[in-house]
Coordinates of C-alpha atoms in Angstrom, one line a residue:
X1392 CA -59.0 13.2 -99.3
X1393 CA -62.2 12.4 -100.9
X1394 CA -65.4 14.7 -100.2
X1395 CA -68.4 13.4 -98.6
X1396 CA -71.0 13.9 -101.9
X1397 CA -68.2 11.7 -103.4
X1398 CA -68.2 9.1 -100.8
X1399 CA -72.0 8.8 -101.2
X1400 CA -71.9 8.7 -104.6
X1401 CA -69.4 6.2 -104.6
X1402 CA -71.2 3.9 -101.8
X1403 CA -74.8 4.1 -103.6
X1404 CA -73.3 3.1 -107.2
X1405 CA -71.1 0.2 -105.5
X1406 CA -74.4 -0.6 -104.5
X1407 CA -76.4 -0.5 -107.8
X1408 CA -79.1 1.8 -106.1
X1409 CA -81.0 4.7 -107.4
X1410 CA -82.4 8.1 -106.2
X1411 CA -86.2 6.6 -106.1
X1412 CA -85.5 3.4 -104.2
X1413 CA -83.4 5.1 -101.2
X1414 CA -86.3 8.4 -101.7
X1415 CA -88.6 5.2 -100.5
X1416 CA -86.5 4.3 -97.9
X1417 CA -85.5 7.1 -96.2
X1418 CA -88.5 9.5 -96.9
X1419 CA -85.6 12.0 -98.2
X1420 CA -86.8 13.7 -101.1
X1421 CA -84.5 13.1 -104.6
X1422 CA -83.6 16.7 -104.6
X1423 CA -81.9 16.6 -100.9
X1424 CA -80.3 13.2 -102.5
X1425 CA -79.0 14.3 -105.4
X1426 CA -77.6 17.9 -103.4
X1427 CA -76.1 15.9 -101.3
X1428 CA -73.7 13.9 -103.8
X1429 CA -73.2 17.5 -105.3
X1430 CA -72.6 18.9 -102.5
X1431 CA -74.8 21.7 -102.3
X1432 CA -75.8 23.0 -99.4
X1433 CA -77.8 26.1 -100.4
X1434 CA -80.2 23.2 -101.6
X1435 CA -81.4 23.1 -98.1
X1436 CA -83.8 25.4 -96.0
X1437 CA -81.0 25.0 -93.3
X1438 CA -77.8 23.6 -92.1
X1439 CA -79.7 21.3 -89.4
X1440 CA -81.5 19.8 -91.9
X1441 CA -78.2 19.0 -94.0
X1442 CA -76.6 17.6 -91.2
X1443 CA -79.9 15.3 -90.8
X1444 CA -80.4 14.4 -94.1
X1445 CA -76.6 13.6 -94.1
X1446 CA -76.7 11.2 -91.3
X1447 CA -80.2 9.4 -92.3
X1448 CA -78.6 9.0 -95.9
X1449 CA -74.9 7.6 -94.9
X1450 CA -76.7 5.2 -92.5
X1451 CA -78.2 3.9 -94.9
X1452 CA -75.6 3.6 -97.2
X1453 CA -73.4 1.7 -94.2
X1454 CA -71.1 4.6 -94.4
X1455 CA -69.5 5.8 -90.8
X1456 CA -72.1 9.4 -90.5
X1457 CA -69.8 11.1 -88.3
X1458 CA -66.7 11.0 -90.2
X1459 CA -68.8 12.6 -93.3
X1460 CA -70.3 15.0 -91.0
X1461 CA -67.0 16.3 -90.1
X1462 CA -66.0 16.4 -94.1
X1463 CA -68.8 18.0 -94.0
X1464 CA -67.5 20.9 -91.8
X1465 CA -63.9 21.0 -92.8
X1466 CA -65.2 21.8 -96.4
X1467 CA -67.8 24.4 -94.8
X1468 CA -64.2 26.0 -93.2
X1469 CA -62.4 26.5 -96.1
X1470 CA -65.2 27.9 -98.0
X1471 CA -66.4 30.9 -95.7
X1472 CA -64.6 33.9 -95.9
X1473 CA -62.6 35.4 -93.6
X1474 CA -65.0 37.7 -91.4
X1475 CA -64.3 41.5 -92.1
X1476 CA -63.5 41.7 -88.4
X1477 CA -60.5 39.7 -88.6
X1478 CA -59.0 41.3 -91.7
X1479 CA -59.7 45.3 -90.7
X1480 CA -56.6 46.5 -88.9
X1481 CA -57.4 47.2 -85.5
X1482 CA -55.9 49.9 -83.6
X1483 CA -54.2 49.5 -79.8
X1484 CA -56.5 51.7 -77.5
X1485 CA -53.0 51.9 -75.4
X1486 CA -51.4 53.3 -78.8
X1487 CA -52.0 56.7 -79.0
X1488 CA -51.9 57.1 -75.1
X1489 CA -48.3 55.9 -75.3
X1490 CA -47.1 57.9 -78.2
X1491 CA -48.2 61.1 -76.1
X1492 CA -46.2 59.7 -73.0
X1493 CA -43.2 58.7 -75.3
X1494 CA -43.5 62.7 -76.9
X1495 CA -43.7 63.8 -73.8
X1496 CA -41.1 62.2 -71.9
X1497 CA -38.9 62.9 -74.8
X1498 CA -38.9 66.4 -75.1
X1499 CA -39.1 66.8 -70.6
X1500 CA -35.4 64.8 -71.5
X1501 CA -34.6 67.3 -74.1
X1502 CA -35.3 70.4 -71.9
X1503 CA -33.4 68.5 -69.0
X1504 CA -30.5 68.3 -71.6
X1505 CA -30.7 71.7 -72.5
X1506 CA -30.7 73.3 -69.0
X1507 CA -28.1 71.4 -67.5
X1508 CA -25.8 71.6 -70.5
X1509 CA -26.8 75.3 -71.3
X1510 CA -26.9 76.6 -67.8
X1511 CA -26.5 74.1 -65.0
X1512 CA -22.8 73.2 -66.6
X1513 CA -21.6 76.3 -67.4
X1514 CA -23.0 78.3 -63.8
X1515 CA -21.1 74.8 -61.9
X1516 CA -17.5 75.2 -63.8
X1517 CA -17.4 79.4 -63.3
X1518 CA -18.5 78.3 -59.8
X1519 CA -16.0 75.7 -59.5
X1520 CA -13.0 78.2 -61.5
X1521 CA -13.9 80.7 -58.9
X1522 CA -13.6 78.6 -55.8
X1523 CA -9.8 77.0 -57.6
X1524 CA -9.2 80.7 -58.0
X1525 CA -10.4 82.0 -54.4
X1526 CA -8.3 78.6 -52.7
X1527 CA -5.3 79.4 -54.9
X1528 CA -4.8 82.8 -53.7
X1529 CA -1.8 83.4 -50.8
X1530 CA -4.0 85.4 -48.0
X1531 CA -1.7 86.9 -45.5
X1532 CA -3.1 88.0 -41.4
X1533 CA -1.3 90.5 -40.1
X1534 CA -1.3 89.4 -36.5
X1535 CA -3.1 92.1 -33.8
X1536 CA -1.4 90.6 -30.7
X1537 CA -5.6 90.2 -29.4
X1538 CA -6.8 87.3 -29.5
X1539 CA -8.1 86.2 -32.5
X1540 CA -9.9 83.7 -33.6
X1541 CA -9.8 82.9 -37.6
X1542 CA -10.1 79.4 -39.8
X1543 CA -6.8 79.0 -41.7
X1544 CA -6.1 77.6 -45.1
X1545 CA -3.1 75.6 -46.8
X1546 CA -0.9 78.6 -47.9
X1547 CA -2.7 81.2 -45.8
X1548 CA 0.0 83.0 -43.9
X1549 CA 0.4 85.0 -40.7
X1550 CA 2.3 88.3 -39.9
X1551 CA 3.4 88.2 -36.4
X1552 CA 5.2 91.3 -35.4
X1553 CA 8.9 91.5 -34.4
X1554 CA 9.4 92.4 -31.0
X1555 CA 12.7 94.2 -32.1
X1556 CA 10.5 96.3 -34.1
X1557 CA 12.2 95.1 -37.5
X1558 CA 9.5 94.1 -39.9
X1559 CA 6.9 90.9 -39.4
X1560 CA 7.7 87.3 -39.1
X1561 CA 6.0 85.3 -41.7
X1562 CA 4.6 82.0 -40.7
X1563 CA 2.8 79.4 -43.0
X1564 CA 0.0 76.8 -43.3
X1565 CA 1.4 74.0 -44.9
X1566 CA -1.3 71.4 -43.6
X1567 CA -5.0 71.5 -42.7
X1568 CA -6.2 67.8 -43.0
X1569 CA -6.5 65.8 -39.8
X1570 CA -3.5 68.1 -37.9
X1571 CA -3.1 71.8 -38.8
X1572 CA 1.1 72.5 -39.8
X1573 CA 2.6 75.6 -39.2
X1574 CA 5.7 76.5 -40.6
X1575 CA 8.2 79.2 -38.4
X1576 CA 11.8 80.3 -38.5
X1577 CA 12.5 76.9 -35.9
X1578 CA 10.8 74.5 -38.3
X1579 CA 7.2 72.9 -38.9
X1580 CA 5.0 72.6 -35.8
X1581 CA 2.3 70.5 -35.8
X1582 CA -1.0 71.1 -33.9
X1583 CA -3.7 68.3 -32.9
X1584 CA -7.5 68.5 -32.5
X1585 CA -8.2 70.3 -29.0
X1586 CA -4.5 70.9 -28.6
X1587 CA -3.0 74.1 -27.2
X1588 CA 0.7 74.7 -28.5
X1589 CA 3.5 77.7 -27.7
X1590 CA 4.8 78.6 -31.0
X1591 CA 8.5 79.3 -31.3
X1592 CA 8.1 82.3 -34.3
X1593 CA 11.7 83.8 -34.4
X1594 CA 13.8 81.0 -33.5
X1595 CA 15.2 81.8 -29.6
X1596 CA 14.3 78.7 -28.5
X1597 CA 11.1 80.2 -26.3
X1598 CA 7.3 80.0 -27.4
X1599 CA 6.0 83.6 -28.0
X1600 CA 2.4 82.3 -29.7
X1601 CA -0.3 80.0 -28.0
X1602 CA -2.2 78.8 -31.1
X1603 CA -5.2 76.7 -30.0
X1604 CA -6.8 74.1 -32.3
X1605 CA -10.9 73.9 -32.3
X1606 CA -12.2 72.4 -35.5
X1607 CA -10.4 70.7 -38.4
X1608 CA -11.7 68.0 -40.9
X1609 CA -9.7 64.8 -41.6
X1610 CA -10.4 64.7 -45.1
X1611 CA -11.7 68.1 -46.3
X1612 CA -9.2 70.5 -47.8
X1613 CA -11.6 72.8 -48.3
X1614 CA -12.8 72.9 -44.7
X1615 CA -9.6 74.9 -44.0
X1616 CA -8.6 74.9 -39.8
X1617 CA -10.3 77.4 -36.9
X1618 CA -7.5 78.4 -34.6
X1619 CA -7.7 80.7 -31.4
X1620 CA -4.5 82.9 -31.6
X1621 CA -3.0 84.9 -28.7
X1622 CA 0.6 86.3 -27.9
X1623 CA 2.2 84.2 -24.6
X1624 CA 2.7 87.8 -22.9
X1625 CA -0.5 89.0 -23.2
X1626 CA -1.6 86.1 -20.8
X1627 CA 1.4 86.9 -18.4
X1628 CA 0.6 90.3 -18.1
X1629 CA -3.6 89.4 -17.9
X1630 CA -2.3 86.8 -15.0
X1631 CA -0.4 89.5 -12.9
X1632 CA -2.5 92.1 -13.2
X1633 CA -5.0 89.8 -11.6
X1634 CA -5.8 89.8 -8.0
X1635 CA -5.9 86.4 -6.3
X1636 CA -9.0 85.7 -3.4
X1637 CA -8.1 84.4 -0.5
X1638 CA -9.3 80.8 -0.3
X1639 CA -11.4 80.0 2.8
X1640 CA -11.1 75.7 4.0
X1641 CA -14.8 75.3 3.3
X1642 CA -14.3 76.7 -0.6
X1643 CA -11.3 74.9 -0.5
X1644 CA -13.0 71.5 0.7
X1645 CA -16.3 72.0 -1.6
X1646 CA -14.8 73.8 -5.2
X1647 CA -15.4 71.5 -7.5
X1648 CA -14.8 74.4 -10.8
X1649 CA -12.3 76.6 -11.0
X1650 CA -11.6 78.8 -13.6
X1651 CA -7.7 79.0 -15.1
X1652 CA -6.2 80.4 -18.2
X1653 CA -10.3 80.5 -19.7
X1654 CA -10.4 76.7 -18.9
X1655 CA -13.2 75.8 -16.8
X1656 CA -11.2 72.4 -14.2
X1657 CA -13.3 70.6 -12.2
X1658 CA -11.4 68.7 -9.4
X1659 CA -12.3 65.1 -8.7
X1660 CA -9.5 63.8 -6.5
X1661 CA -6.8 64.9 -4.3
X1662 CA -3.8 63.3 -2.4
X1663 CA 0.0 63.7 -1.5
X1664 CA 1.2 61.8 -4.7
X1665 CA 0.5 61.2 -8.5
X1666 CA -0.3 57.1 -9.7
X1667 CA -2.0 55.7 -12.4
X1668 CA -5.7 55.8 -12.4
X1669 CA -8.0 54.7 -14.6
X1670 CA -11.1 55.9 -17.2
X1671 CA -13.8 54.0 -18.1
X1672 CA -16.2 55.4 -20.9
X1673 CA -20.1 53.3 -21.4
X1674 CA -21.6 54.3 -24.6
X1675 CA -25.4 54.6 -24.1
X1676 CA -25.6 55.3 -28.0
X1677 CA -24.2 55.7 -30.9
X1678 CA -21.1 58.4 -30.9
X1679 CA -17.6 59.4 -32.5
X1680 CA -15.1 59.2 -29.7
X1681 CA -11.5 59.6 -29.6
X1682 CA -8.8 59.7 -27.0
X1683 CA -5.3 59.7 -26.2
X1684 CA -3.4 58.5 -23.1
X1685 CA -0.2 60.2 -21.8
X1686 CA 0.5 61.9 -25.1
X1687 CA 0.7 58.3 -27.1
X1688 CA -0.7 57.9 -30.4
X1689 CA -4.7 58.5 -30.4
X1690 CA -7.1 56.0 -30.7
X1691 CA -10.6 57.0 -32.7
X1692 CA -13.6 54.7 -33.7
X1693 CA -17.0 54.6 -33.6
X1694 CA -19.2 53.1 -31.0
X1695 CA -22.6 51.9 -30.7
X1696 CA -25.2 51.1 -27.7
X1697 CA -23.6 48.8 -25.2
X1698 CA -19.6 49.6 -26.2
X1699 CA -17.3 50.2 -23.2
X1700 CA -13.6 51.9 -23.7
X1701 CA -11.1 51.5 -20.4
X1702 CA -8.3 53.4 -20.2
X1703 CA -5.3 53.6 -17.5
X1704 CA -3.1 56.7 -17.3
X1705 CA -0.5 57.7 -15.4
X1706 CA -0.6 61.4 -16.4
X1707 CA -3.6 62.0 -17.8
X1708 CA -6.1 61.2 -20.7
X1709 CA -7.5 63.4 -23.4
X1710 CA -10.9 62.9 -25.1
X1711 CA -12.8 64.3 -28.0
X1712 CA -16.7 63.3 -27.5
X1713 CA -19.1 64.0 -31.1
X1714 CA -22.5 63.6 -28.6
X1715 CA -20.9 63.9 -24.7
X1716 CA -24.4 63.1 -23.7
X1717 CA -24.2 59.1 -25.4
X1718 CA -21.9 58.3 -22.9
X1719 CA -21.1 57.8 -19.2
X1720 CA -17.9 58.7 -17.7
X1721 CA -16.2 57.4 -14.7
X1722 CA -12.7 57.8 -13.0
X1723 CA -11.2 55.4 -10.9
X1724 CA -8.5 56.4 -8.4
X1725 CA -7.3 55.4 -5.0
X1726 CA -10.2 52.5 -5.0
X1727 CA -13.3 55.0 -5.5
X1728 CA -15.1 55.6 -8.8
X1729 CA -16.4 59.2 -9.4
X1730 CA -19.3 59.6 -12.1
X1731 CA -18.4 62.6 -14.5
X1732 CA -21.7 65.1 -15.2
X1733 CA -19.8 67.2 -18.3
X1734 CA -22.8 67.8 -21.0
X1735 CA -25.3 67.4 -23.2
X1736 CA -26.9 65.7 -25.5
X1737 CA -25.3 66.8 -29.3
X1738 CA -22.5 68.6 -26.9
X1739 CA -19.1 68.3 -28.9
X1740 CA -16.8 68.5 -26.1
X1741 CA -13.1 67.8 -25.2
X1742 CA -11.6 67.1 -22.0
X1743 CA -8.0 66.1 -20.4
X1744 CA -8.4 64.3 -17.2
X1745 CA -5.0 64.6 -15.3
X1746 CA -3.0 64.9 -12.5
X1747 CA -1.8 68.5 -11.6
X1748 CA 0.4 69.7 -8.8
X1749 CA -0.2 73.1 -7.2
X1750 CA 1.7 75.4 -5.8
X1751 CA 1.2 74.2 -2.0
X1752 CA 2.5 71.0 -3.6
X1753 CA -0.9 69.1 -3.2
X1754 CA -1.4 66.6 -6.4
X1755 CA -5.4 66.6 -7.6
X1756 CA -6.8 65.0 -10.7
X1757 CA -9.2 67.4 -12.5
X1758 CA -11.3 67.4 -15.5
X1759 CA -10.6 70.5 -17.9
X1760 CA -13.2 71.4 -20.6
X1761 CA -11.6 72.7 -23.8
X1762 CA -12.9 75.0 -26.2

């Protein structure tokens, strides 16, 4: 690409004109001429006045004065230097801030590192090696004959005393996930949630030991099994050395709790004969709830706000309630509907609801609370 001194050179030649007849006709001085064609602009007291003599000159020449303007420019480009600006290195105000946050996070990270490895790790395995040790051991209970209560293991076992006088009778906790498992000289028993068994321990055939269930987890080992533990003769002799109170009718007509055996039994209904009747549970929020109906298989879920559970039992019903307040309990028998009043709110509570015939051969339904 030519240069524009060259194109004016060119043009005024082609033309057979010299400096003095276009100094006459443009009023441009032979020196701006002549820098012109040479390119020189420090010729000229200013870049303005280039650019004007540049114009005026290619006019007159019949040359297009934009187009050498712009050569004019794009040689101006390439000849200034790069400003010193542009070629010192310039620094990232955010640079040195971030090292210190990148030094700093790193070694917080290393002391982490250091701590959990050096003493968090070590403290948790001792921990965890004496807790494998503590579980592991074989704890043996020699059994009082009080009641006692205690929270059982897997492998604990119990030392019941032979009647006969002739050692202890050893019995062992073979299961304490979701049903606790006993094993005695007749075989394993099995105890439920809020159940109440008679343990055969020396194999006659006749329960000697009333184990009673309160609180086991259905999937914690660790969480072990809280029984309630008395002998079956103890409560014999507790029940005859008791002295019964005459009943008066209106006591009889108005008792609505009576205490048996440490069970508190509320009575709701009473008649000549035993049919089914039925239990309808409301949930009024959010609650664990479980139940079983004449000793079948139980039933447990969780309900929300709104849920409703019927149940119809021709024995009686057994429920486990997480928060007995979150729910509303009805009993319908003999077409009438009694509301049950049995708690609080965050109460943990279980109940049987059944039919029970007494001794002048009168058949109620009652409501037991269980520990």
């Amino acid at each position: 690409m030519e240069s524009y001194g060259a194109i004016l050179k060119k043009a005024r030649e082609s033309k057979n004109l010299d400096f003095e007849t276009i100094e006459r006709a443009t009023s441009i001085t032979r020196q701006y001429l002549e820098s012109l064609e040479a390119e020189d602009s420090a010729a000229f007291p200013g870049e303005p006045y280039l650019v004007g003599f540049l114009r005026n000159y290619a006019s007159y020449l019949g040359i297009d004065s934009a187009e050498l303007i712009k050569l004019y420019y794009a040689k101006k480009t390439q000849e200034s230097p790069v400003p010193p600006e542009l070629l010192a290195r310039h620094r990232s105000k955010f640079l040195v801030p971030l090292i210190i946050s990148l030094l700093v996070l790193l070694l917080g990270g290393a002391g982490a590192v250091c701590y959990f490895f050096v003493f968090k790790v070590p403290q948790a395995k001792e921990d965890l090696s004496r807790i494998i040790t503590e579980s592991s051991k074989v704890h043996q209970y020699t059994f009082s004959g009080k009641t006692e209560k205690r929270r059982l293991y897997r492998g604990d076992q119990i030392l019941v005393p032979d009647e006969s006088g002739n050692g202890a009778i050893i019995l062992t906790v073979s299961k304490t996930v979701g049903s606790l498992a006993i094993e005695t000289p007749s075989g394993t028993q099995y105890i439920d949630l809020s159940e109440e068994r008679e343990l055969d321990v020396d194999g006659d055939g006749d329960g000697e030991l009333i184990v009673y269930l309160s609180d086991i987890s259905t999937t914690d080992l660790d969480r072990g099994a809280e029984v309630r533990m008395l002998l079956k003769k103890a409560v014999a002799i507790e029940n005859e050395s008791s002295v019964p109170q005459q009943e008066t009718e209106e006591t009889s007509i108005n008792a609505r709790a009576v205490t048996m055996s440490n069970t508190r039994r509320t009575q709701v209904l009473e008649d000549n004969r035993a049919y089914p009747f039925t239990v309808n549970v409301s949930f009024r929020a959010p609650c664990v709830f479980r139940y079983r109906v004449d000793n079948n298989a139980k039933v447990e879920n969780y309900y929300k706000s709104g849920d409703v559970v019927s149940m119809t039992a021709s024995n009686g019903v057994r429920l486990w309630m997480s928060n007995i307040n979150a729910m509303k309990i009805q009993i319908i028998a003999n077409n009438s509907t009694y509301d049950l009043q049995i708690g609080l709110a965050g109460q943990v509570q279980a109940e049987d609801i059944k039919w029970v015939r007494d001794s002048d051969g009168r058949y109620r339904i009652v409501v037991e609370e269980l520990d």
